[in-house]
Amino acid sequence: MRLERADRDARGGLRLSPVRPATEADLDEVWALNRQAFAEAWTREALFRALAEGFDIRVWRAASGELVAYWMSRDVADETHIMQLAVAPARRRRGLGRQLAQRVLAEKRRAGIRTAWLEVRAGNRAARALYGALGFEEAGVRRGYYTPAAEGAPREDAIVMRLDMRSG
Ligand SMILES: CC(C)(COP(=O)(O)OP(=O)(O)OC[C@H]1O[C@@H](n2cnc3c(N)ncnc32)[C@H](O)[C@@H]1OP(=O)(O)O)[C@@H](O)C(=O)NCCC(=O)NCCS
């Protein structure tokens, strides 16, 4: 994919704006990336409701404005539950997912969050590798939690992963 000139820095990389909290104005693009990235996409209404209900949604844009990634978690007491982390398909394997997760988790640690939880499809190799690299450990399996990944396939297990943020 051709990179726009405005998105290149001196090293030919992508020029990025700071990660920031999402507003309603971001949500249609977040929803579009959600539908690209996940088999079980949310409805637009559910996304707007999540923001209104205080879910932590962060967007990361290129200097040109292009949405390159987003994060969504629900924080309760000293725990965060990561609901979604997605990088635009054309921007994957450049460390953006790892950086976004590291930044938001570091901020949450400073704010007193002690544990991060998530569920991931058993067959989602990319996400499992990413979360493993971030220090998450497998904490359990929810059998048949997800709709089948392909027509005719069985329902897919969820791997529950947990990060103890008191260490490290
Ligand atoms: C999972 C996802 C967020 C990763 O984002 P990304 O920016 O491509 O990931 P990074 O480049 O930061 O990769 C970090 C590490 O994760 C692992 N990883 C990422 N993509 C991988 C892939 N396709 N296959 C194997 N390992 C992968 C690697 O260990 C990688 O480190 P390395 O590049 O040094 O080998 C992205 O693939 C995505 O949006 N997927 C669809 C949505 C999704 O499944 N979200 C996670 C569940 S909530």
Coordinates of C-alpha atoms and ligand atoms in Angstrom, one line a residue:
M1 CA 0.0 0.0 0.0
R2 CA 1.3 3.4 -0.9
L3 CA 1.9 5.7 2.1
E4 CA 0.8 9.3 1.8
R5 CA 3.7 11.7 2.0
A6 CA 2.2 13.5 5.0
D7 CA 2.4 10.2 6.9
R8 CA 6.1 9.6 6.4
D9 CA 8.7 10.7 8.8
A10 CA 12.4 11.1 8.0
R11 CA 12.9 7.3 8.3
G12 CA 10.1 6.6 5.9
G13 CA 7.9 5.4 8.8
L14 CA 4.3 6.4 9.6
R15 CA 3.9 9.8 11.3
L16 CA 1.5 9.3 14.1
S17 CA -0.6 11.7 16.2
P18 CA -0.7 11.0 20.0
V19 CA -3.0 8.3 21.2
R20 CA -6.1 10.0 22.6
P21 CA -9.5 9.2 24.1
A22 CA -12.2 8.7 21.5
T23 CA -15.1 11.1 21.1
E24 CA -18.4 10.4 19.3
A25 CA -16.9 11.9 16.2
D26 CA -14.4 9.0 16.0
L27 CA -16.9 6.2 16.4
D28 CA -18.0 5.7 12.8
E29 CA -14.4 5.0 11.8
V30 CA -13.8 2.9 14.9
W31 CA -16.9 0.9 13.9
A32 CA -15.6 0.5 10.3
L33 CA -12.3 -1.0 11.7
N34 CA -14.2 -3.1 14.2
R35 CA -16.1 -4.7 11.3
Q36 CA -12.9 -5.3 9.4
A37 CA -11.0 -6.8 12.4
F38 CA -13.6 -9.0 14.1
A39 CA -15.8 -11.8 13.0
E40 CA -18.4 -10.7 15.6
A41 CA -18.6 -7.0 15.0
W42 CA -20.5 -4.8 17.3
T43 CA -23.5 -2.8 16.2
R44 CA -23.0 1.0 15.8
E45 CA -25.5 1.6 18.7
A46 CA -23.5 -0.7 21.0
L47 CA -20.3 1.2 20.3
F48 CA -22.0 4.6 21.0
R49 CA -23.5 3.1 24.2
A50 CA -20.1 1.8 25.3
L51 CA -18.6 5.3 25.1
A52 CA -21.5 6.9 26.9
E53 CA -21.3 4.2 29.6
G54 CA -17.6 5.1 30.3
F55 CA -15.7 2.3 28.4
D56 CA -12.2 3.5 27.8
I57 CA -11.9 3.9 24.0
R58 CA -8.6 5.3 22.6
V59 CA -7.9 6.1 19.0
W60 CA -4.6 6.4 17.3
R61 CA -4.4 8.3 14.1
A62 CA -1.8 9.0 11.5
A63 CA -0.8 12.7 11.0
S64 CA -3.0 12.6 7.9
G65 CA -6.0 11.7 10.1
E66 CA -6.2 8.0 9.1
L67 CA -7.3 5.8 11.9
V68 CA -4.5 3.2 12.4
A69 CA -5.6 1.5 15.6
Y70 CA -8.0 1.7 18.5
W71 CA -8.3 0.2 22.1
M72 CA -11.4 -0.5 24.1
S73 CA -11.4 -1.6 27.7
R74 CA -13.8 -1.6 30.6
D75 CA -12.2 -0.7 33.9
V76 CA -13.8 -1.7 37.2
A77 CA -12.1 -1.0 40.6
D78 CA -8.4 -2.1 40.1
E79 CA -9.1 -4.3 37.1
T80 CA -9.2 -3.6 33.4
H81 CA -10.9 -5.9 30.9
I82 CA -9.6 -5.4 27.4
M83 CA -12.6 -5.7 25.0
Q84 CA -11.0 -4.9 21.7
L85 CA -7.6 -3.9 20.3
A86 CA -7.4 -3.6 16.6
V87 CA -4.9 -2.3 14.1
A88 CA -5.9 -1.4 10.5
P89 CA -5.1 -4.3 8.2
A90 CA -2.6 -2.3 6.1
R91 CA -0.7 -1.1 9.2
R92 CA -0.2 -4.5 11.0
R93 CA 3.2 -6.1 11.9
R94 CA 4.9 -2.7 12.5
G95 CA 4.7 -2.8 16.3
L96 CA 1.6 -0.5 16.5
G97 CA -0.6 -3.0 18.4
R98 CA 2.2 -3.7 20.9
Q99 CA 2.9 0.0 21.4
L100 CA -0.7 1.0 21.9
A101 CA -1.3 -1.8 24.4
Q102 CA 1.9 -1.0 26.3
R103 CA 1.1 2.7 26.5
V104 CA -2.4 2.3 27.7
L105 CA -1.5 -0.4 30.2
A106 CA 1.4 1.7 31.6
E107 CA -1.0 4.6 32.1
K108 CA -3.5 2.3 33.8
R109 CA -0.8 0.9 36.1
R110 CA 0.0 4.4 37.2
A111 CA -3.7 5.0 37.8
G112 CA -3.8 2.0 40.2
I113 CA -5.0 -0.8 37.9
R114 CA -3.5 -4.1 39.2
T115 CA -4.8 -6.8 36.8
A116 CA -5.7 -6.9 33.1
W117 CA -8.1 -9.5 31.7
L118 CA -9.1 -10.5 28.2
E119 CA -10.6 -13.3 26.1
V120 CA -9.2 -14.2 22.7
R121 CA -10.2 -16.7 20.1
A122 CA -8.1 -19.9 20.4
G123 CA -7.3 -19.6 16.7
N124 CA -6.2 -16.0 16.8
R125 CA -2.5 -16.6 16.6
A126 CA -1.5 -13.0 16.1
A127 CA -3.4 -11.8 19.2
R128 CA -2.2 -14.6 21.4
A129 CA 1.4 -14.0 20.4
L130 CA 1.0 -10.3 21.0
Y131 CA -0.5 -10.7 24.4
G132 CA 2.0 -13.4 25.4
A133 CA 4.8 -10.9 24.4
L134 CA 3.2 -8.4 26.7
G135 CA 3.4 -10.8 29.6
F136 CA -0.2 -12.1 29.7
E137 CA -0.6 -15.6 30.9
E138 CA -3.4 -18.1 30.1
A139 CA -5.8 -18.3 33.0
G140 CA -8.5 -20.5 31.6
V141 CA -10.6 -21.6 28.6
R142 CA -14.3 -20.9 27.9
R143 CA -15.4 -23.8 25.7
G144 CA -17.4 -22.8 22.6
Y145 CA -17.5 -19.1 23.6
Y146 CA -17.3 -17.7 20.0
T147 CA -19.3 -18.2 16.9
P148 CA -17.5 -20.5 14.4
A149 CA -14.6 -18.9 12.5
A150 CA -15.9 -20.4 9.2
E151 CA -19.1 -21.9 8.0
G152 CA -19.6 -25.5 9.1
A153 CA -16.8 -25.2 11.7
P154 CA -17.5 -25.8 15.4
R155 CA -17.8 -22.9 17.8
E156 CA -14.5 -21.7 18.9
D157 CA -13.0 -21.6 22.4
A158 CA -12.0 -18.5 24.2
I159 CA -8.6 -18.4 25.9
V160 CA -8.9 -16.2 29.0
M161 CA -5.6 -14.3 29.6
R162 CA -4.5 -12.4 32.6
L163 CA -1.7 -9.9 33.3
D164 CA -0.6 -9.2 36.8
M165 CA 0.4 -5.6 36.6
R166 CA 1.9 -5.4 40.1
S167 CA 5.0 -7.1 38.8
G168 CA 7.3 -5.6 36.2
Ligands
LIG1 C1 -3.7 -8.6 16.9 C2 -3.4 -7.2 16.3 C3 -4.0 -6.1 17.2 C4 -1.8 -7.1 16.3 O1 -1.5 -5.8 15.9 P1 -0.1 -5.5 15.1 O2 0.1 -4.0 15.2 O3 -0.1 -6.2 13.8 O4 0.9 -6.2 16.1 P2 2.5 -5.9 16.4 O5 3.1 -5.5 15.1 O6 2.6 -4.9 17.5 O7 3.1 -7.3 16.8 C5 3.5 -7.5 18.1 C6 3.8 -9.0 18.3 O8 2.6 -9.7 18.2 C7 2.8 -10.9 17.5 N1 2.1 -10.9 16.2 C8 1.4 -9.9 15.7 N2 0.8 -10.3 14.5 C9 1.2 -11.6 14.3 C10 0.8 -12.5 13.3 N3 0.1 -12.2 12.3 N4 1.3 -13.8 13.5 C11 2.1 -14.1 14.5 N5 2.4 -13.3 15.5 C12 2.0 -12.0 15.4 C13 4.3 -11.0 17.3 O9 4.9 -11.6 18.4 C14 4.7 -9.6 17.2 O10 6.0 -9.3 17.5 P3 7.1 -9.3 16.3 O11 6.6 -8.4 15.2 O12 8.3 -8.7 17.0 O13 7.2 -10.7 15.9 C15 -3.8 -7.1 14.8 O14 -3.4 -8.3 14.2 C16 -5.3 -7.0 14.7 O15 -5.9 -5.9 14.7 N6 -6.0 -8.2 14.6 C17 -7.5 -8.2 14.4 C18 -8.2 -7.8 15.7 C19 -7.8 -8.7 16.9 O16 -7.7 -9.9 16.7 N7 -7.5 -8.1 18.1 C20 -7.1 -8.9 19.2 C21 -8.1 -9.5 20.0 S1 -8.9 -8.3 21.1

